Amino acid sequence: MKTDRAQYTPVYGLRTHARVYGHGGPLVIVPGLGCASWMYVRLARELAKGRTVYAYDPPGHGHSEGRPEWPVCLEDLTDHLAAWLDATGLRGSALLGHSIGGEVIFDLAARYPQHAGPLIACSPTGIPENPSVLAQLLRLSLDLPRERLGLLWPGMRAYTRCGTLRMLRLAQDQEDHNTGPLLPAVKQPTLLLSGQADPVIRRWTVQALHTAIPNATIREIVGGTHALMDTFPRTVARFTVDFLDDLEK
């Protein structure tokens, strides 16, 4: 029996999609650059055993509408996420951000603190000095052969939907995005999930985030790649649920 459903919400005049799974306390998945809600099905279904999971598509990603000229920077993504949380009544929910989605939830927690609940950052970007676009592409090329073959087609669909120009604009802004002053302002309890075999986000990167964010904890997954949510969905879900359950005690 199918237990998930599509939800569409108007935000900034754009039809914004999220895939909703399960029942229980809310948790929002914020995807990586160019990624889409359908790439997070394996994780969402694990988390949905005890949570209501919203796999959110940012504007111009997945099934959400965008504009040719917008979004062009990380702050656009953050502003839209904040407005979507308001529109759906999910302000203050737990947020799980993958890759650049981790950087977006850090930005949200610093600039819209009332909108963010506990944070789970999975293979997150967001160090004060982000690599160049070329360096990001080189690291991704090292990571791709390590990912599950079944993620290839969903990933290609997502990148095609987002478009090369939008992805390049956002990647360039990520290079210039200065998170240094923002990270100490993140007061929410934060779980940092790191893959030991991730060539995109290095161990020292996660350590730098741990140092900068006041209330952060690291969990490392042995053998984990950049797409932790797909290669180790049960492990990511277990760490996430344990983290949230401990906070709710």
mmCIF file of C-alpha atoms in Angstrom:
data_model
loop_
_atom_site.group_PDB
_atom_site.id
_atom_site.type_symbol
_atom_site.label_atom_id
_atom_site.label_comp_id
_atom_site.label_asym_id
_atom_site.label_seq_id
_atom_site.Cartn_x
_atom_site.Cartn_y
_atom_site.Cartn_z
ATOM 1 C CA MET A 1 0.000 0.000 0.000
ATOM 2 C CA LYS A 2 1.380 3.390 -1.009
ATOM 3 C CA THR A 3 1.867 5.619 2.022
ATOM 4 C CA ASP A 4 3.464 8.721 0.493
ATOM 5 C CA ARG A 5 1.820 11.670 -1.238
ATOM 6 C CA ALA A 6 2.692 14.826 -3.136
ATOM 7 C CA GLN A 7 2.118 18.223 -1.518
ATOM 8 C CA TYR A 8 2.117 21.467 -3.510
ATOM 9 C CA THR A 9 2.276 24.858 -1.792
ATOM 10 C CA PRO A 10 2.416 28.316 -3.429
ATOM 11 C CA VAL A 11 5.514 30.210 -2.254
ATOM 12 C CA TYR A 12 6.580 33.510 -3.853
ATOM 13 C CA GLY A 13 4.116 32.723 -6.631
ATOM 14 C CA LEU A 14 5.867 29.421 -7.382
ATOM 15 C CA ARG A 15 4.261 25.988 -7.059
ATOM 16 C CA THR A 16 6.523 24.271 -4.524
ATOM 17 C CA HIS A 17 6.582 20.504 -4.156
ATOM 18 C CA ALA A 18 7.330 18.213 -1.263
ATOM 19 C CA ARG A 19 6.859 14.446 -1.018
ATOM 20 C CA VAL A 20 5.330 13.487 2.313
ATOM 21 C CA TYR A 21 5.928 10.128 4.015
ATOM 22 C CA GLY A 22 4.826 8.518 7.255
ATOM 23 C CA HIS A 23 3.287 9.761 10.492
ATOM 24 C CA GLY A 24 4.714 11.382 13.611
ATOM 25 C CA GLY A 25 6.787 14.435 14.421
ATOM 26 C CA PRO A 26 7.791 16.448 11.326
ATOM 27 C CA LEU A 27 11.219 16.299 9.704
ATOM 28 C CA VAL A 28 12.119 18.202 6.511
ATOM 29 C CA ILE A 29 14.759 16.933 4.054
ATOM 30 C CA VAL A 30 16.579 19.768 2.237
ATOM 31 C CA PRO A 31 18.409 18.411 -0.834
ATOM 32 C CA GLY A 32 21.852 19.039 -2.249
ATOM 33 C CA LEU A 33 22.744 21.141 -5.282
ATOM 34 C CA GLY A 34 20.673 20.071 -8.285
ATOM 35 C CA CYS A 35 19.178 17.172 -6.326
ATOM 36 C CA ALA A 36 15.481 16.359 -6.098
ATOM 37 C CA SER A 37 13.070 14.780 -3.643
ATOM 38 C CA TRP A 38 13.048 11.484 -5.561
ATOM 39 C CA MET A 39 16.755 10.972 -4.753
ATOM 40 C CA TYR A 40 15.912 10.732 -1.026
ATOM 41 C CA VAL A 41 13.252 8.007 -1.157
ATOM 42 C CA ARG A 42 15.398 5.367 0.547
ATOM 43 C CA LEU A 43 16.159 7.653 3.493
ATOM 44 C CA ALA A 44 12.649 9.105 3.685
ATOM 45 C CA ARG A 45 11.074 5.662 3.957
ATOM 46 C CA GLU A 46 13.428 4.685 6.775
ATOM 47 C CA LEU A 47 12.728 7.899 8.674
ATOM 48 C CA ALA A 48 8.982 7.604 8.025
ATOM 49 C CA LYS A 49 8.774 4.574 10.331
ATOM 50 C CA GLY A 50 8.422 7.075 13.194
ATOM 51 C CA ARG A 51 8.272 10.561 11.636
ATOM 52 C CA THR A 52 6.333 12.573 9.095
ATOM 53 C CA VAL A 53 9.000 13.260 6.495
ATOM 54 C CA TYR A 54 8.773 16.117 3.994
ATOM 55 C CA ALA A 55 11.199 15.681 1.092
ATOM 56 C CA TYR A 56 11.248 19.311 -0.054
ATOM 57 C CA ASP A 57 12.138 20.479 -3.568
ATOM 58 C CA PRO A 58 13.723 23.976 -3.634
ATOM 59 C CA PRO A 59 12.634 26.330 -6.428
ATOM 60 C CA GLY A 60 13.867 25.138 -9.818
ATOM 61 C CA HIS A 61 14.608 21.681 -8.394
ATOM 62 C CA GLY A 62 12.625 18.460 -8.698
ATOM 63 C CA HIS A 63 8.903 19.124 -9.128
ATOM 64 C CA SER A 64 9.071 22.730 -7.840
ATOM 65 C CA GLU A 65 8.723 25.701 -10.142
ATOM 66 C CA GLY A 66 11.557 28.187 -10.511
ATOM 67 C CA ARG A 67 12.280 31.211 -12.684
ATOM 68 C CA PRO A 68 15.104 31.551 -15.219
ATOM 69 C CA GLU A 69 16.621 34.356 -13.158
ATOM 70 C CA TRP A 70 15.870 32.927 -9.700
ATOM 71 C CA PRO A 71 17.199 31.391 -7.492
ATOM 72 C CA VAL A 72 20.798 32.381 -8.164
ATOM 73 C CA CYS A 73 22.369 32.270 -4.697
ATOM 74 C CA LEU A 74 22.227 30.347 -1.436
ATOM 75 C CA GLU A 75 20.362 33.137 0.330
ATOM 76 C CA ASP A 76 17.583 32.802 -2.276
ATOM 77 C CA LEU A 77 17.302 29.122 -1.329
ATOM 78 C CA THR A 78 17.233 29.983 2.370
ATOM 79 C CA ASP A 79 14.609 32.704 1.947
ATOM 80 C CA HIS A 80 12.377 30.340 -0.016
ATOM 81 C CA LEU A 81 12.782 27.566 2.570
ATOM 82 C CA ALA A 82 11.812 29.989 5.360
ATOM 83 C CA ALA A 83 8.708 31.109 3.433
ATOM 84 C CA TRP A 84 7.776 27.493 2.664
ATOM 85 C CA LEU A 85 8.098 26.513 6.339
ATOM 86 C CA ASP A 86 5.723 29.366 7.194
ATOM 87 C CA ALA A 87 3.263 28.459 4.444
ATOM 88 C CA THR A 88 3.102 24.778 5.469
ATOM 89 C CA GLY A 89 2.982 25.371 9.218
ATOM 90 C CA LEU A 90 6.333 23.619 9.674
ATOM 91 C CA ARG A 91 8.279 26.459 11.265
ATOM 92 C CA GLY A 92 10.547 25.070 13.989
ATOM 93 C CA SER A 93 10.642 21.545 12.559
ATOM 94 C CA ALA A 94 13.730 19.363 12.521
ATOM 95 C CA LEU A 95 15.722 19.859 9.315
ATOM 96 C CA LEU A 96 17.981 17.367 7.541
ATOM 97 C CA GLY A 97 20.167 19.011 4.912
ATOM 98 C CA HIS A 98 22.353 17.065 2.509
ATOM 99 C CA SER A 99 25.503 18.600 0.965
ATOM 100 C CA ILE A 100 24.634 22.201 0.029
ATOM 101 C CA GLY A 101 21.324 21.601 1.807
ATOM 102 C CA GLY A 102 23.394 21.454 4.996
ATOM 103 C CA GLU A 103 24.772 24.902 4.240
ATOM 104 C CA VAL A 104 21.238 26.167 3.575
ATOM 105 C CA ILE A 105 19.959 24.956 6.948
ATOM 106 C CA PHE A 106 22.963 26.560 8.695
ATOM 107 C CA ASP A 107 22.112 29.813 6.909
ATOM 108 C CA LEU A 108 18.461 29.436 7.917
ATOM 109 C CA ALA A 109 19.322 28.763 11.554
ATOM 110 C CA ALA A 110 21.524 31.870 11.687
ATOM 111 C CA ARG A 111 19.274 34.268 9.761
ATOM 112 C CA TYR A 112 15.845 32.827 10.625
ATOM 113 C CA PRO A 113 16.469 31.184 14.016
ATOM 114 C CA GLN A 114 12.760 30.928 14.833
ATOM 115 C CA HIS A 115 12.209 28.792 11.708
ATOM 116 C CA ALA A 116 14.755 26.066 12.473
ATOM 117 C CA GLY A 117 14.442 23.185 14.886
ATOM 118 C CA PRO A 118 17.242 20.661 15.455
ATOM 119 C CA LEU A 119 19.617 20.336 12.513
ATOM 120 C CA ILE A 120 21.008 17.196 10.900
ATOM 121 C CA ALA A 121 23.675 18.009 8.305
ATOM 122 C CA CYS A 122 24.568 15.062 6.089
ATOM 123 C CA SER A 123 27.860 15.423 4.155
ATOM 124 C CA PRO A 124 27.469 19.186 4.562
ATOM 125 C CA THR A 125 29.168 22.047 2.814
ATOM 126 C CA GLY A 126 29.441 25.320 4.679
ATOM 127 C CA ILE A 127 33.005 25.817 5.882
ATOM 128 C CA PRO A 128 34.199 29.452 5.890
ATOM 129 C CA GLU A 129 36.296 28.795 2.774
ATOM 130 C CA ASN A 130 34.466 26.738 0.156
ATOM 131 C CA PRO A 131 36.359 25.172 -2.772
ATOM 132 C CA SER A 132 36.234 26.580 -6.289
ATOM 133 C CA VAL A 133 33.657 25.287 -8.766
ATOM 134 C CA LEU A 134 36.430 23.368 -10.561
ATOM 135 C CA ALA A 135 37.551 21.737 -7.314
ATOM 136 C CA GLN A 136 33.939 20.787 -6.544
ATOM 137 C CA LEU A 137 33.579 19.161 -9.981
ATOM 138 C CA LEU A 138 36.834 17.246 -9.585
ATOM 139 C CA ARG A 139 35.779 15.921 -6.186
ATOM 140 C CA LEU A 140 32.365 14.898 -7.522
ATOM 141 C CA SER A 141 34.060 13.005 -10.368
ATOM 142 C CA LEU A 142 35.983 11.027 -7.745
ATOM 143 C CA ASP A 143 32.816 10.311 -5.810
ATOM 144 C CA LEU A 144 30.515 9.177 -8.639
ATOM 145 C CA PRO A 145 32.093 5.713 -9.137
ATOM 146 C CA ARG A 146 31.613 5.043 -5.420
ATOM 147 C CA GLU A 147 27.856 5.658 -5.422
ATOM 148 C CA ARG A 148 25.109 3.084 -5.855
ATOM 149 C CA LEU A 149 24.392 2.466 -9.535
ATOM 150 C CA GLY A 150 20.660 2.814 -8.869
ATOM 151 C CA LEU A 151 21.141 6.483 -7.973
ATOM 152 C CA LEU A 152 22.596 7.340 -11.395
ATOM 153 C CA TRP A 153 19.331 7.676 -13.332
ATOM 154 C CA PRO A 154 17.426 9.584 -10.599
ATOM 155 C CA GLY A 155 20.462 11.866 -10.255
ATOM 156 C CA MET A 156 20.673 12.555 -13.988
ATOM 157 C CA ARG A 157 16.935 13.330 -14.067
ATOM 158 C CA ALA A 158 17.357 15.762 -11.194
ATOM 159 C CA TYR A 159 20.364 17.566 -12.702
ATOM 160 C CA THR A 160 18.628 17.854 -16.070
ATOM 161 C CA ARG A 161 15.540 19.291 -14.406
ATOM 162 C CA CYS A 162 17.567 21.853 -12.459
ATOM 163 C CA GLY A 163 19.672 22.826 -15.470
ATOM 164 C CA THR A 164 23.371 23.457 -15.934
ATOM 165 C CA LEU A 165 23.148 27.254 -15.719
ATOM 166 C CA ARG A 166 21.258 27.280 -12.418
ATOM 167 C CA MET A 167 23.617 24.711 -10.920
ATOM 168 C CA LEU A 168 26.694 26.675 -12.002
ATOM 169 C CA ARG A 169 25.284 29.921 -10.575
ATOM 170 C CA LEU A 170 24.540 28.286 -7.238
ATOM 171 C CA ALA A 171 27.924 26.521 -7.157
ATOM 172 C CA GLN A 172 29.685 29.813 -7.883
ATOM 173 C CA ASP A 173 27.754 31.529 -5.119
ATOM 174 C CA GLN A 174 28.686 28.697 -2.784
ATOM 175 C CA GLU A 175 32.348 29.419 -3.525
ATOM 176 C CA ASP A 176 31.779 33.059 -2.521
ATOM 177 C CA HIS A 177 29.344 32.412 0.333
ATOM 178 C CA ASN A 178 30.966 33.496 3.591
ATOM 179 C CA THR A 179 29.648 31.275 6.360
ATOM 180 C CA GLY A 180 32.308 32.381 8.855
ATOM 181 C CA PRO A 181 30.133 34.913 10.732
ATOM 182 C CA LEU A 182 27.036 32.713 10.441
ATOM 183 C CA LEU A 183 28.152 29.435 11.986
ATOM 184 C CA PRO A 184 28.678 30.707 15.567
ATOM 185 C CA ALA A 185 25.124 32.079 15.393
ATOM 186 C CA VAL A 186 23.701 28.577 14.878
ATOM 187 C CA LYS A 187 22.305 27.827 18.332
ATOM 188 C CA GLN A 188 20.182 24.802 17.467
ATOM 189 C CA PRO A 189 21.399 21.320 18.472
ATOM 190 C CA THR A 190 23.242 20.050 15.404
ATOM 191 C CA LEU A 191 24.229 16.577 14.246
ATOM 192 C CA LEU A 192 26.987 16.396 11.614
ATOM 193 C CA LEU A 193 27.035 13.152 9.616
ATOM 194 C CA SER A 194 30.245 12.389 7.768
ATOM 195 C CA GLY A 195 31.117 9.608 5.328
ATOM 196 C CA GLN A 196 34.564 8.156 5.812
ATOM 197 C CA ALA A 197 34.909 7.491 2.047
ATOM 198 C CA ASP A 198 33.518 10.876 0.908
ATOM 199 C CA PRO A 199 36.006 12.684 -1.379
ATOM 200 C CA VAL A 200 33.755 15.755 -1.631
ATOM 201 C CA ILE A 201 33.465 16.659 2.043
ATOM 202 C CA ARG A 202 36.713 15.852 3.829
ATOM 203 C CA ARG A 203 37.053 14.936 7.484
ATOM 204 C CA TRP A 204 38.752 18.247 8.320
ATOM 205 C CA THR A 205 35.767 20.080 6.789
ATOM 206 C CA VAL A 206 33.355 18.463 9.217
ATOM 207 C CA GLN A 207 35.775 19.104 12.080
ATOM 208 C CA ALA A 208 35.842 22.801 11.126
ATOM 209 C CA LEU A 209 32.047 22.915 11.223
ATOM 210 C CA HIS A 210 32.062 21.139 14.583
ATOM 211 C CA THR A 211 34.447 23.756 15.968
ATOM 212 C CA ALA A 212 32.439 26.689 14.611
ATOM 213 C CA ILE A 213 28.912 25.576 15.594
ATOM 214 C CA PRO A 214 28.434 25.841 19.377
ATOM 215 C CA ASN A 215 26.167 22.820 19.963
ATOM 216 C CA ALA A 216 27.310 20.291 17.347
ATOM 217 C CA THR A 217 28.021 16.556 17.452
ATOM 218 C CA ILE A 218 29.778 14.422 14.806
ATOM 219 C CA ARG A 219 28.918 10.876 13.775
ATOM 220 C CA GLU A 220 31.137 9.254 11.142
ATOM 221 C CA ILE A 221 29.867 6.422 8.942
ATOM 222 C CA VAL A 222 32.533 3.922 7.912
ATOM 223 C CA GLY A 223 32.552 3.489 4.132
ATOM 224 C CA GLY A 224 30.079 6.331 3.672
ATOM 225 C CA THR A 225 30.189 8.221 0.360
ATOM 226 C CA HIS A 226 28.929 11.728 -0.385
ATOM 227 C CA ALA A 227 25.395 10.400 -1.013
ATOM 228 C CA LEU A 228 25.179 8.991 2.511
ATOM 229 C CA MET A 229 21.395 9.186 2.417
ATOM 230 C CA ASP A 230 21.343 6.658 -0.437
ATOM 231 C CA THR A 231 24.278 4.362 0.366
ATOM 232 C CA PHE A 232 23.535 4.071 4.104
ATOM 233 C CA PRO A 233 19.886 5.130 4.558
ATOM 234 C CA ARG A 234 19.294 2.939 7.615
ATOM 235 C CA THR A 235 22.424 4.191 9.370
ATOM 236 C CA VAL A 236 21.630 7.840 8.617
ATOM 237 C CA ALA A 237 18.061 7.282 9.809
ATOM 238 C CA ARG A 238 19.209 5.557 12.998
ATOM 239 C CA PHE A 239 21.636 8.340 13.914
ATOM 240 C CA THR A 240 18.981 10.944 13.096
ATOM 241 C CA VAL A 241 16.200 9.310 15.102
ATOM 242 C CA ASP A 242 18.480 8.649 18.086
ATOM 243 C CA PHE A 243 19.605 12.284 18.017
ATOM 244 C CA LEU A 244 16.029 13.626 17.905
ATOM 245 C CA ASP A 245 14.751 11.136 20.480
ATOM 246 C CA ASP A 246 17.506 12.191 22.915
ATOM 247 C CA LEU A 247 16.487 15.834 22.508
ATOM 248 C CA GLU A 248 12.842 15.015 23.171
ATOM 249 C CA LYS A 249 13.490 13.132 26.425
#
